[in-house]
PDB file of C-alpha atoms in Angstrom:
ATOM      1  CA  UNK A   1       3.204   0.334  11.395  1.00  0.00           C
ATOM      2  CA  UNK A   2       2.170  -0.274   7.804  1.00  0.00           C
ATOM      3  CA  UNK A   3      -1.365   0.464   6.711  1.00  0.00           C
ATOM      4  CA  UNK A   4      -2.179  -3.124   5.769  1.00  0.00           C
ATOM      5  CA  UNK A   5      -0.996  -4.363   9.168  1.00  0.00           C
ATOM      6  CA  UNK A   6      -3.086  -1.692  10.882  1.00  0.00           C
ATOM      7  CA  UNK A   7      -6.172  -2.620   8.878  1.00  0.00           C
ATOM      8  CA  UNK A   8      -5.679  -6.288   9.777  1.00  0.00           C
ATOM      9  CA  UNK A   9      -5.143  -5.370  13.419  1.00  0.00           C
ATOM     10  CA  UNK A  10      -8.403  -3.439  13.418  1.00  0.00           C
ATOM     11  CA  UNK A  11     -10.184  -6.330  11.737  1.00  0.00           C
ATOM     12  CA  UNK A  12     -11.045  -4.461   8.581  1.00  0.00           C
ATOM     13  CA  UNK A  13      -9.232  -6.824   6.225  1.00  0.00           C
ATOM     14  CA  UNK A  14      -9.976 -10.075   8.038  1.00  0.00           C
ATOM     15  CA  UNK A  15     -13.717 -10.698   7.962  1.00  0.00           C
ATOM     16  CA  UNK A  16     -13.402 -14.268   9.304  1.00  0.00           C
ATOM     17  CA  UNK A  17     -12.410 -13.107  12.802  1.00  0.00           C
ATOM     18  CA  UNK A  18     -15.717 -12.588  14.615  1.00  0.00           C
ATOM     19  CA  UNK A  19     -14.193 -11.715  18.011  1.00  0.00           C
ATOM     20  CA  UNK A  20     -13.090  -8.200  17.071  1.00  0.00           C
ATOM     21  CA  UNK A  21     -16.400  -7.189  15.514  1.00  0.00           C
ATOM     22  CA  UNK A  22     -19.501  -5.823  17.167  1.00  0.00           C
ATOM     23  CA  UNK A  23     -22.659  -7.920  17.195  1.00  0.00           C
ATOM     24  CA  UNK A  24     -24.771  -5.075  15.803  1.00  0.00           C
ATOM     25  CA  UNK A  25     -23.424  -5.160  12.247  1.00  0.00           C
ATOM     26  CA  UNK A  26     -22.597  -8.162  10.102  1.00  0.00           C
ATOM     27  CA  UNK A  27     -18.791  -8.544   9.835  1.00  0.00           C
ATOM     28  CA  UNK A  28     -18.712  -7.785   6.129  1.00  0.00           C
ATOM     29  CA  UNK A  29     -20.744  -4.601   6.523  1.00  0.00           C
ATOM     30  CA  UNK A  30     -18.524  -3.296   9.313  1.00  0.00           C
ATOM     31  CA  UNK A  31     -15.356  -4.045   7.354  1.00  0.00           C
ATOM     32  CA  UNK A  32     -16.876  -2.447   4.264  1.00  0.00           C
ATOM     33  CA  UNK A  33     -17.801   0.727   6.127  1.00  0.00           C
ATOM     34  CA  UNK A  34     -14.361   1.012   7.694  1.00  0.00           C
ATOM     35  CA  UNK A  35     -12.551   0.348   4.418  1.00  0.00           C
ATOM     36  CA  UNK A  36     -14.769   2.870   2.645  1.00  0.00           C
ATOM     37  CA  UNK A  37     -14.001   5.505   5.274  1.00  0.00           C
ATOM     38  CA  UNK A  38     -10.249   4.842   5.145  1.00  0.00           C
ATOM     39  CA  UNK A  39     -10.302   4.933   1.360  1.00  0.00           C
ATOM     40  CA  UNK A  40     -12.221   8.223   1.260  1.00  0.00           C
ATOM     41  CA  UNK A  41      -9.857   9.880   3.724  1.00  0.00           C
ATOM     42  CA  UNK A  42      -6.810   8.483   1.947  1.00  0.00           C
ATOM     43  CA  UNK A  43      -8.099   9.497  -1.474  1.00  0.00           C
ATOM     44  CA  UNK A  44      -8.809  13.003  -0.240  1.00  0.00           C
ATOM     45  CA  UNK A  45      -5.345  13.267   1.297  1.00  0.00           C
ATOM     46  CA  UNK A  46      -3.720  12.030  -1.877  1.00  0.00           C
ATOM     47  CA  UNK A  47      -5.783  14.348  -4.072  1.00  0.00           C
ATOM     48  CA  UNK A  48      -4.675  17.427  -2.154  1.00  0.00           C
ATOM     49  CA  UNK A  49      -1.018  16.465  -2.239  1.00  0.00           C
ATOM     50  CA  UNK A  50       0.197  19.896  -3.346  1.00  0.00           C
ATOM     51  CA  UNK A  51      -2.253  22.012  -1.399  1.00  0.00           C
ATOM     52  CA  UNK A  52      -3.106  20.925   2.109  1.00  0.00           C
ATOM     53  CA  UNK A  53      -1.327  17.770   3.186  1.00  0.00           C
ATOM     54  CA  UNK A  54       2.208  17.235   4.450  1.00  0.00           C
ATOM     55  CA  UNK A  55       4.516  14.612   2.917  1.00  0.00           C
ATOM     56  CA  UNK A  56       4.063  12.155   5.786  1.00  0.00           C
ATOM     57  CA  UNK A  57       0.273  12.177   5.378  1.00  0.00           C
ATOM     58  CA  UNK A  58       0.573  11.705   1.636  1.00  0.00           C
ATOM     59  CA  UNK A  59       2.944   8.764   2.137  1.00  0.00           C
ATOM     60  CA  UNK A  60       0.518   7.208   4.618  1.00  0.00           C
ATOM     61  CA  UNK A  61      -2.418   7.745   2.245  1.00  0.00           C
ATOM     62  CA  UNK A  62      -0.459   6.150  -0.602  1.00  0.00           C
ATOM     63  CA  UNK A  63       0.381   3.202   1.654  1.00  0.00           C
ATOM     64  CA  UNK A  64      -3.281   2.653   2.540  1.00  0.00           C
ATOM     65  CA  UNK A  65      -4.414   2.893  -1.070  1.00  0.00           C
ATOM     66  CA  UNK A  66      -1.662   0.521  -2.241  1.00  0.00           C
ATOM     67  CA  UNK A  67      -2.656  -1.944   0.511  1.00  0.00           C
ATOM     68  CA  UNK A  68      -6.172  -1.800  -0.935  1.00  0.00           C
ATOM     69  CA  UNK A  69      -4.798  -2.734  -4.364  1.00  0.00           C
ATOM     70  CA  UNK A  70      -4.475   0.665  -6.034  1.00  0.00           C
ATOM     71  CA  UNK A  71      -1.362   1.474  -8.036  1.00  0.00           C
ATOM     72  CA  UNK A  72       0.194   4.784  -8.948  1.00  0.00           C
ATOM     73  CA  UNK A  73       2.268   5.937 -11.872  1.00  0.00           C
ATOM     74  CA  UNK A  74       5.330   8.027 -11.311  1.00  0.00           C
ATOM     75  CA  UNK A  75       5.467  11.684 -12.297  1.00  0.00           C
ATOM     76  CA  UNK A  76       7.516  10.955 -15.421  1.00  0.00           C
ATOM     77  CA  UNK A  77       4.817   8.622 -16.747  1.00  0.00           C
ATOM     78  CA  UNK A  78       2.179  11.268 -16.048  1.00  0.00           C
ATOM     79  CA  UNK A  79       4.219  13.856 -17.949  1.00  0.00           C
ATOM     80  CA  UNK A  80       4.621  11.466 -20.891  1.00  0.00           C
ATOM     81  CA  UNK A  81       0.879  10.825 -20.942  1.00  0.00           C
ATOM     82  CA  UNK A  82       0.224  14.565 -20.855  1.00  0.00           C
ATOM     83  CA  UNK A  83       2.599  15.165 -23.768  1.00  0.00           C
ATOM     84  CA  UNK A  84       0.908  12.428 -25.813  1.00  0.00           C
ATOM     85  CA  UNK A  85      -2.457  14.087 -25.239  1.00  0.00           C
ATOM     86  CA  UNK A  86      -1.105  17.517 -26.186  1.00  0.00           C
ATOM     87  CA  UNK A  87       0.298  16.132 -29.428  1.00  0.00           C
ATOM     88  CA  UNK A  88      -2.981  14.337 -30.145  1.00  0.00           C
ATOM     89  CA  UNK A  89      -4.845  17.607 -29.662  1.00  0.00           C
ATOM     90  CA  UNK A  90      -2.614  19.408 -32.124  1.00  0.00           C
ATOM     91  CA  UNK A  91      -2.988  16.572 -34.640  1.00  0.00           C
ATOM     92  CA  UNK A  92      -6.757  16.703 -34.264  1.00  0.00           C
ATOM     93  CA  UNK A  93      -6.674  20.458 -34.864  1.00  0.00           C
ATOM     94  CA  UNK A  94      -5.125  19.871 -38.287  1.00  0.00           C
ATOM     95  CA  UNK A  95      -8.210  18.018 -39.527  1.00  0.00           C
ATOM     96  CA  UNK A  96     -10.869  19.995 -37.664  1.00  0.00           C
ATOM     97  CA  UNK A  97     -12.779  22.257 -40.092  1.00  0.00           C
ATOM     98  CA  UNK A  98     -13.624  24.676 -37.265  1.00  0.00           C
ATOM     99  CA  UNK A  99      -9.956  25.474 -36.599  1.00  0.00           C
ATOM    100  CA  UNK A 100      -8.554  28.547 -38.354  1.00  0.00           C
ATOM    101  CA  UNK A 101      -5.662  28.285 -40.803  1.00  0.00           C
ATOM    102  CA  UNK A 102      -3.522  30.321 -38.419  1.00  0.00           C
ATOM    103  CA  UNK A 103      -4.186  27.846 -35.598  1.00  0.00           C
ATOM    104  CA  UNK A 104      -3.504  24.918 -37.924  1.00  0.00           C
ATOM    105  CA  UNK A 105      -0.170  26.468 -38.878  1.00  0.00           C
ATOM    106  CA  UNK A 106       0.704  26.837 -35.206  1.00  0.00           C
ATOM    107  CA  UNK A 107      -0.233  23.177 -34.672  1.00  0.00           C
ATOM    108  CA  UNK A 108       2.015  22.113 -37.574  1.00  0.00           C
ATOM    109  CA  UNK A 109       4.939  24.101 -36.155  1.00  0.00           C
ATOM    110  CA  UNK A 110       4.447  22.625 -32.685  1.00  0.00           C
ATOM    111  CA  UNK A 111       4.233  19.094 -34.067  1.00  0.00           C
ATOM    112  CA  UNK A 112       7.372  19.602 -36.189  1.00  0.00           C
ATOM    113  CA  UNK A 113       9.276  20.939 -33.157  1.00  0.00           C
ATOM    114  CA  UNK A 114       8.333  17.780 -31.255  1.00  0.00           C
ATOM    115  CA  UNK A 115       9.034  15.386 -34.143  1.00  0.00           C
ATOM    116  CA  UNK A 116       5.398  14.366 -34.317  1.00  0.00           C
ATOM    117  CA  UNK A 117       4.626  15.360 -37.878  1.00  0.00           C
TER     118      UNK A 117
END
């Protein structure tokens, strides 16, 4: 069963249905608390992808977060973003007066090797 279907089944996504909610809490508050709990658990599972959680749990966490409207970039996009930041750091080092000439030379070499200078 998909996460969004499960959330609807449990009444967390459909706040108009009063029959599945307790009378103690307003429907919106109960749905909010449940969604918050699911999001926290899913976020934690997704954050520990390489350490503690098996692939099935990670897939389920991703499904829940995507059902809540969150999107994810693929690993290649993350690597590209990382490389852009590395290059930006080396470029910044070239104009930073606190960086030694030796470090600036290393930055120039790195940038030339990566066609960024």
